[in-house]
Amino acid sequence: MDRPHYILLPVNPLFIAATVIGAFLMNLLPWGQWIGVPDFVALVLVFWSIHQPRKVGIGIAFLMGLLMDVHDANLLGQHALAYTLLSYFAIMIHRRVLWFPMTTQALHIFPLLLLAQIVQLVVRLAVSGKFPGWLYFTESVVAAALWPVATWALLAPQRRAIDRDDTRPI
């Protein structure tokens, strides 16, 4: 273990709200329907469900899912069900995932993101019967690949400097 151990500051609830809203706004961009563009709301929800499960949980995931359903004009509840399951399973494994290095964390996050996509696909197939193709699943691969970047960016305001002051014990 040669990587530095950071003592994180408490997270600001306004920062959590800003990141969730920012992820929602990134999903509103027109390039959100392209193949391979990750679901930023799902990625941010998984991150906060793992790092702050008492502040961001199933209720926030359900509300964000309803907002995404309204935005995409999909069947109401499609994203809500997927995000709720995503948040539930992320909270279920949050203590275990944080012990692993970043690449292993991404490998643990990938099945969760894939499950959310499969739930959305099953609902879409039940309603319309249209299969979007196998490239549809590249979204979760890209989101899992972005996990280290998302972790670094979302934890940045909480990190202290390693040797901030020589006279302080922490």
PDB file of C-alpha atoms in Angstrom:
ATOM      1  CA  MET A   1       0.000   0.000   0.000  1.00  0.00           C
ATOM      2  CA  ASP A   2       2.210   2.819  -1.217  1.00  0.00           C
ATOM      3  CA  ARG A   3      -0.631   5.181  -2.062  1.00  0.00           C
ATOM      4  CA  PRO A   4      -1.301   7.996   0.412  1.00  0.00           C
ATOM      5  CA  HIS A   5      -4.208   7.720   2.797  1.00  0.00           C
ATOM      6  CA  TYR A   6      -6.336  10.818   2.843  1.00  0.00           C
ATOM      7  CA  ILE A   7      -8.401  11.983   5.751  1.00  0.00           C
ATOM      8  CA  LEU A   8     -11.488  13.294   4.046  1.00  0.00           C
ATOM      9  CA  LEU A   9     -13.396  16.322   5.202  1.00  0.00           C
ATOM     10  CA  PRO A  10     -17.154  15.949   5.668  1.00  0.00           C
ATOM     11  CA  VAL A  11     -19.010  16.287   2.408  1.00  0.00           C
ATOM     12  CA  ASN A  12     -21.119  19.379   1.881  1.00  0.00           C
ATOM     13  CA  PRO A  13     -24.756  18.453   1.083  1.00  0.00           C
ATOM     14  CA  LEU A  14     -24.871  21.350  -1.388  1.00  0.00           C
ATOM     15  CA  PHE A  15     -21.958  19.783  -3.262  1.00  0.00           C
ATOM     16  CA  ILE A  16     -23.832  16.483  -3.454  1.00  0.00           C
ATOM     17  CA  ALA A  17     -26.917  18.281  -4.789  1.00  0.00           C
ATOM     18  CA  ALA A  18     -24.797  20.218  -7.296  1.00  0.00           C
ATOM     19  CA  THR A  19     -23.154  17.053  -8.618  1.00  0.00           C
ATOM     20  CA  VAL A  20     -26.465  15.230  -8.991  1.00  0.00           C
ATOM     21  CA  ILE A  21     -27.997  18.242 -10.775  1.00  0.00           C
ATOM     22  CA  GLY A  22     -24.870  18.589 -12.919  1.00  0.00           C
ATOM     23  CA  ALA A  23     -25.083  14.922 -13.912  1.00  0.00           C
ATOM     24  CA  PHE A  24     -28.745  15.397 -14.792  1.00  0.00           C
ATOM     25  CA  LEU A  25     -27.869  18.415 -16.925  1.00  0.00           C
ATOM     26  CA  MET A  26     -25.152  16.387 -18.670  1.00  0.00           C
ATOM     27  CA  ASN A  27     -27.772  13.756 -19.490  1.00  0.00           C
ATOM     28  CA  LEU A  28     -29.980  16.506 -20.936  1.00  0.00           C
ATOM     29  CA  LEU A  29     -27.379  17.348 -23.572  1.00  0.00           C
ATOM     30  CA  PRO A  30     -28.253  16.129 -27.076  1.00  0.00           C
ATOM     31  CA  TRP A  31     -25.253  13.799 -27.219  1.00  0.00           C
ATOM     32  CA  GLY A  32     -26.785  11.729 -24.429  1.00  0.00           C
ATOM     33  CA  GLN A  33     -28.526   9.472 -26.956  1.00  0.00           C
ATOM     34  CA  TRP A  34     -25.342   8.549 -28.801  1.00  0.00           C
ATOM     35  CA  ILE A  35     -23.921   5.080 -28.466  1.00  0.00           C
ATOM     36  CA  GLY A  36     -21.277   4.811 -25.758  1.00  0.00           C
ATOM     37  CA  VAL A  37     -22.192   7.974 -23.862  1.00  0.00           C
ATOM     38  CA  PRO A  38     -22.595   6.949 -20.217  1.00  0.00           C
ATOM     39  CA  ASP A  39     -25.555   7.678 -18.013  1.00  0.00           C
ATOM     40  CA  PHE A  40     -23.994  10.341 -15.799  1.00  0.00           C
ATOM     41  CA  VAL A  41     -26.881  10.294 -13.330  1.00  0.00           C
ATOM     42  CA  ALA A  42     -26.388   6.574 -12.764  1.00  0.00           C
ATOM     43  CA  LEU A  43     -22.648   7.055 -12.309  1.00  0.00           C
ATOM     44  CA  VAL A  44     -23.069   9.880  -9.798  1.00  0.00           C
ATOM     45  CA  LEU A  45     -25.815   8.002  -7.930  1.00  0.00           C
ATOM     46  CA  VAL A  46     -23.595   4.937  -7.616  1.00  0.00           C
ATOM     47  CA  PHE A  47     -20.714   7.087  -6.422  1.00  0.00           C
ATOM     48  CA  TRP A  48     -22.700   8.877  -3.717  1.00  0.00           C
ATOM     49  CA  SER A  49     -24.546   5.694  -2.708  1.00  0.00           C
ATOM     50  CA  ILE A  50     -21.172   4.079  -2.082  1.00  0.00           C
ATOM     51  CA  HIS A  51     -19.409   7.037  -0.465  1.00  0.00           C
ATOM     52  CA  GLN A  52     -22.342   8.668   1.377  1.00  0.00           C
ATOM     53  CA  PRO A  53     -25.134   6.071   1.716  1.00  0.00           C
ATOM     54  CA  ARG A  54     -26.880   8.012   4.483  1.00  0.00           C
ATOM     55  CA  LYS A  55     -27.168  11.168   2.406  1.00  0.00           C
ATOM     56  CA  VAL A  56     -27.906   9.776  -1.052  1.00  0.00           C
ATOM     57  CA  GLY A  57     -30.027   6.683  -1.116  1.00  0.00           C
ATOM     58  CA  ILE A  58     -32.945   4.999  -2.743  1.00  0.00           C
ATOM     59  CA  GLY A  59     -35.297   7.996  -2.422  1.00  0.00           C
ATOM     60  CA  ILE A  60     -32.970  10.344  -4.311  1.00  0.00           C
ATOM     61  CA  ALA A  61     -32.398   7.608  -6.899  1.00  0.00           C
ATOM     62  CA  PHE A  62     -36.150   7.201  -7.379  1.00  0.00           C
ATOM     63  CA  LEU A  63     -36.686  10.957  -7.813  1.00  0.00           C
ATOM     64  CA  MET A  64     -33.817  11.250 -10.286  1.00  0.00           C
ATOM     65  CA  GLY A  65     -35.226   8.265 -12.151  1.00  0.00           C
ATOM     66  CA  LEU A  66     -38.605   9.961 -12.455  1.00  0.00           C
ATOM     67  CA  LEU A  67     -36.898  13.117 -13.754  1.00  0.00           C
ATOM     68  CA  MET A  68     -35.008  11.071 -16.342  1.00  0.00           C
ATOM     69  CA  ASP A  69     -38.234   9.320 -17.369  1.00  0.00           C
ATOM     70  CA  VAL A  70     -39.936  12.666 -17.904  1.00  0.00           C
ATOM     71  CA  HIS A  71     -36.940  13.972 -19.841  1.00  0.00           C
ATOM     72  CA  ASP A  72     -36.616  10.916 -22.099  1.00  0.00           C
ATOM     73  CA  ALA A  73     -40.402  10.598 -22.514  1.00  0.00           C
ATOM     74  CA  ASN A  74     -40.080   6.915 -21.706  1.00  0.00           C
ATOM     75  CA  LEU A  75     -42.452   4.743 -19.800  1.00  0.00           C
ATOM     76  CA  LEU A  76     -42.852   6.413 -16.409  1.00  0.00           C
ATOM     77  CA  GLY A  77     -40.857   4.397 -13.895  1.00  0.00           C
ATOM     78  CA  GLN A  78     -38.324   2.805 -16.237  1.00  0.00           C
ATOM     79  CA  HIS A  79     -35.353   4.828 -15.018  1.00  0.00           C
ATOM     80  CA  ALA A  80     -36.839   5.067 -11.534  1.00  0.00           C
ATOM     81  CA  LEU A  81     -36.836   1.278 -11.163  1.00  0.00           C
ATOM     82  CA  ALA A  82     -33.330   0.960 -12.609  1.00  0.00           C
ATOM     83  CA  TYR A  83     -31.860   3.727 -10.435  1.00  0.00           C
ATOM     84  CA  THR A  84     -33.589   2.398  -7.325  1.00  0.00           C
ATOM     85  CA  LEU A  85     -32.110  -1.063  -7.844  1.00  0.00           C
ATOM     86  CA  LEU A  86     -28.754   0.503  -8.682  1.00  0.00           C
ATOM     87  CA  SER A  87     -28.748   2.525  -5.475  1.00  0.00           C
ATOM     88  CA  TYR A  88     -29.913  -0.430  -3.385  1.00  0.00           C
ATOM     89  CA  PHE A  89     -27.143  -2.732  -4.596  1.00  0.00           C
ATOM     90  CA  ALA A  90     -24.542   0.047  -4.334  1.00  0.00           C
ATOM     91  CA  ILE A  91     -25.518   0.646  -0.706  1.00  0.00           C
ATOM     92  CA  MET A  92     -25.420  -3.089  -0.114  1.00  0.00           C
ATOM     93  CA  ILE A  93     -21.765  -3.384  -1.218  1.00  0.00           C
ATOM     94  CA  HIS A  94     -20.502   0.064  -0.207  1.00  0.00           C
ATOM     95  CA  ARG A  95     -18.310  -1.069   2.707  1.00  0.00           C
ATOM     96  CA  ARG A  96     -16.606  -3.757   0.668  1.00  0.00           C
ATOM     97  CA  VAL A  97     -15.959  -1.671  -2.444  1.00  0.00           C
ATOM     98  CA  LEU A  98     -14.131   1.112  -0.621  1.00  0.00           C
ATOM     99  CA  TRP A  99     -11.343  -1.243   0.478  1.00  0.00           C
ATOM    100  CA  PHE A 100     -10.287  -2.043  -3.081  1.00  0.00           C
ATOM    101  CA  PRO A 101      -8.004  -0.076  -5.398  1.00  0.00           C
ATOM    102  CA  MET A 102      -9.654   2.080  -8.042  1.00  0.00           C
ATOM    103  CA  THR A 103      -9.522  -0.434 -10.916  1.00  0.00           C
ATOM    104  CA  THR A 104     -11.047  -3.159  -8.770  1.00  0.00           C
ATOM    105  CA  GLN A 105     -13.727  -0.731  -7.651  1.00  0.00           C
ATOM    106  CA  ALA A 106     -14.542  -0.116 -11.309  1.00  0.00           C
ATOM    107  CA  LEU A 107     -14.874  -3.878 -11.823  1.00  0.00           C
ATOM    108  CA  HIS A 108     -17.335  -4.011  -8.917  1.00  0.00           C
ATOM    109  CA  ILE A 109     -19.298  -1.044 -10.254  1.00  0.00           C
ATOM    110  CA  PHE A 110     -19.602  -2.444 -13.778  1.00  0.00           C
ATOM    111  CA  PRO A 111     -22.177  -5.179 -12.935  1.00  0.00           C
ATOM    112  CA  LEU A 112     -24.317  -2.616 -11.102  1.00  0.00           C
ATOM    113  CA  LEU A 113     -24.366  -0.291 -14.100  1.00  0.00           C
ATOM    114  CA  LEU A 114     -24.990  -3.237 -16.422  1.00  0.00           C
ATOM    115  CA  LEU A 115     -27.896  -4.358 -14.234  1.00  0.00           C
ATOM    116  CA  ALA A 116     -29.458  -0.908 -14.480  1.00  0.00           C
ATOM    117  CA  GLN A 117     -29.170  -1.038 -18.256  1.00  0.00           C
ATOM    118  CA  ILE A 118     -30.645  -4.537 -18.402  1.00  0.00           C
ATOM    119  CA  VAL A 119     -33.620  -3.448 -16.280  1.00  0.00           C
ATOM    120  CA  GLN A 120     -34.238  -0.521 -18.641  1.00  0.00           C
ATOM    121  CA  LEU A 121     -33.879  -2.834 -21.642  1.00  0.00           C
ATOM    122  CA  VAL A 122     -36.346  -5.387 -20.232  1.00  0.00           C
ATOM    123  CA  VAL A 123     -38.920  -2.662 -19.629  1.00  0.00           C
ATOM    124  CA  ARG A 124     -38.339  -1.271 -23.124  1.00  0.00           C
ATOM    125  CA  LEU A 125     -38.664  -4.727 -24.691  1.00  0.00           C
ATOM    126  CA  ALA A 126     -41.854  -5.439 -22.727  1.00  0.00           C
ATOM    127  CA  VAL A 127     -43.465  -2.228 -23.939  1.00  0.00           C
ATOM    128  CA  SER A 128     -42.217  -1.722 -27.482  1.00  0.00           C
ATOM    129  CA  GLY A 129     -40.432  -4.925 -28.438  1.00  0.00           C
ATOM    130  CA  LYS A 130     -37.559  -2.989 -30.039  1.00  0.00           C
ATOM    131  CA  PHE A 131     -34.048  -4.209 -29.272  1.00  0.00           C
ATOM    132  CA  PRO A 132     -31.536  -1.350 -29.565  1.00  0.00           C
ATOM    133  CA  GLY A 133     -28.629  -3.621 -30.493  1.00  0.00           C
ATOM    134  CA  TRP A 134     -25.644  -4.983 -28.636  1.00  0.00           C
ATOM    135  CA  LEU A 135     -23.808  -1.658 -28.716  1.00  0.00           C
ATOM    136  CA  TYR A 136     -26.383  -0.451 -26.208  1.00  0.00           C
ATOM    137  CA  PHE A 137     -24.316  -2.085 -23.456  1.00  0.00           C
ATOM    138  CA  THR A 138     -21.186  -0.050 -24.206  1.00  0.00           C
ATOM    139  CA  GLU A 139     -22.716   2.670 -22.031  1.00  0.00           C
ATOM    140  CA  SER A 140     -22.022   0.716 -18.850  1.00  0.00           C
ATOM    141  CA  VAL A 141     -18.504  -0.196 -20.018  1.00  0.00           C
ATOM    142  CA  VAL A 142     -17.671   3.481 -20.593  1.00  0.00           C
ATOM    143  CA  ALA A 143     -19.235   4.479 -17.262  1.00  0.00           C
ATOM    144  CA  ALA A 144     -17.171   1.850 -15.429  1.00  0.00           C
ATOM    145  CA  ALA A 145     -14.058   3.109 -17.228  1.00  0.00           C
ATOM    146  CA  LEU A 146     -14.902   6.631 -16.028  1.00  0.00           C
ATOM    147  CA  TRP A 147     -15.164   5.472 -12.409  1.00  0.00           C
ATOM    148  CA  PRO A 148     -11.579   6.493 -11.433  1.00  0.00           C
ATOM    149  CA  VAL A 149     -12.038   9.934 -13.003  1.00  0.00           C
ATOM    150  CA  ALA A 150     -15.410  10.405 -11.318  1.00  0.00           C
ATOM    151  CA  THR A 151     -13.987   9.314  -7.977  1.00  0.00           C
ATOM    152  CA  TRP A 152     -11.052  11.691  -8.249  1.00  0.00           C
ATOM    153  CA  ALA A 153     -13.278  14.618  -9.279  1.00  0.00           C
ATOM    154  CA  LEU A 154     -16.050  14.047  -6.743  1.00  0.00           C
ATOM    155  CA  LEU A 155     -13.710  13.471  -3.805  1.00  0.00           C
ATOM    156  CA  ALA A 156     -11.451  16.429  -4.629  1.00  0.00           C
ATOM    157  CA  PRO A 157     -13.283  18.993  -2.421  1.00  0.00           C
ATOM    158  CA  GLN A 158     -13.067  16.645   0.560  1.00  0.00           C
ATOM    159  CA  ARG A 159      -9.334  15.910   0.400  1.00  0.00           C
ATOM    160  CA  ARG A 160      -6.845  17.628   2.620  1.00  0.00           C
ATOM    161  CA  ALA A 161      -3.268  18.144   1.632  1.00  0.00           C
ATOM    162  CA  ILE A 162      -1.018  15.278   2.684  1.00  0.00           C
ATOM    163  CA  ASP A 163       1.476  17.476   4.581  1.00  0.00           C
ATOM    164  CA  ARG A 164      -0.596  20.568   5.052  1.00  0.00           C
ATOM    165  CA  ASP A 165       1.063  21.713   8.272  1.00  0.00           C
ATOM    166  CA  ASP A 166       3.907  20.149  10.223  1.00  0.00           C
ATOM    167  CA  THR A 167       2.559  21.268  13.611  1.00  0.00           C
ATOM    168  CA  ARG A 168      -0.857  19.608  13.252  1.00  0.00           C
ATOM    169  CA  PRO A 169      -1.319  15.950  14.127  1.00  0.00           C
ATOM    170  CA  ILE A 170      -3.959  15.415  11.436  1.00  0.00           C
TER     171      ILE A 170
END
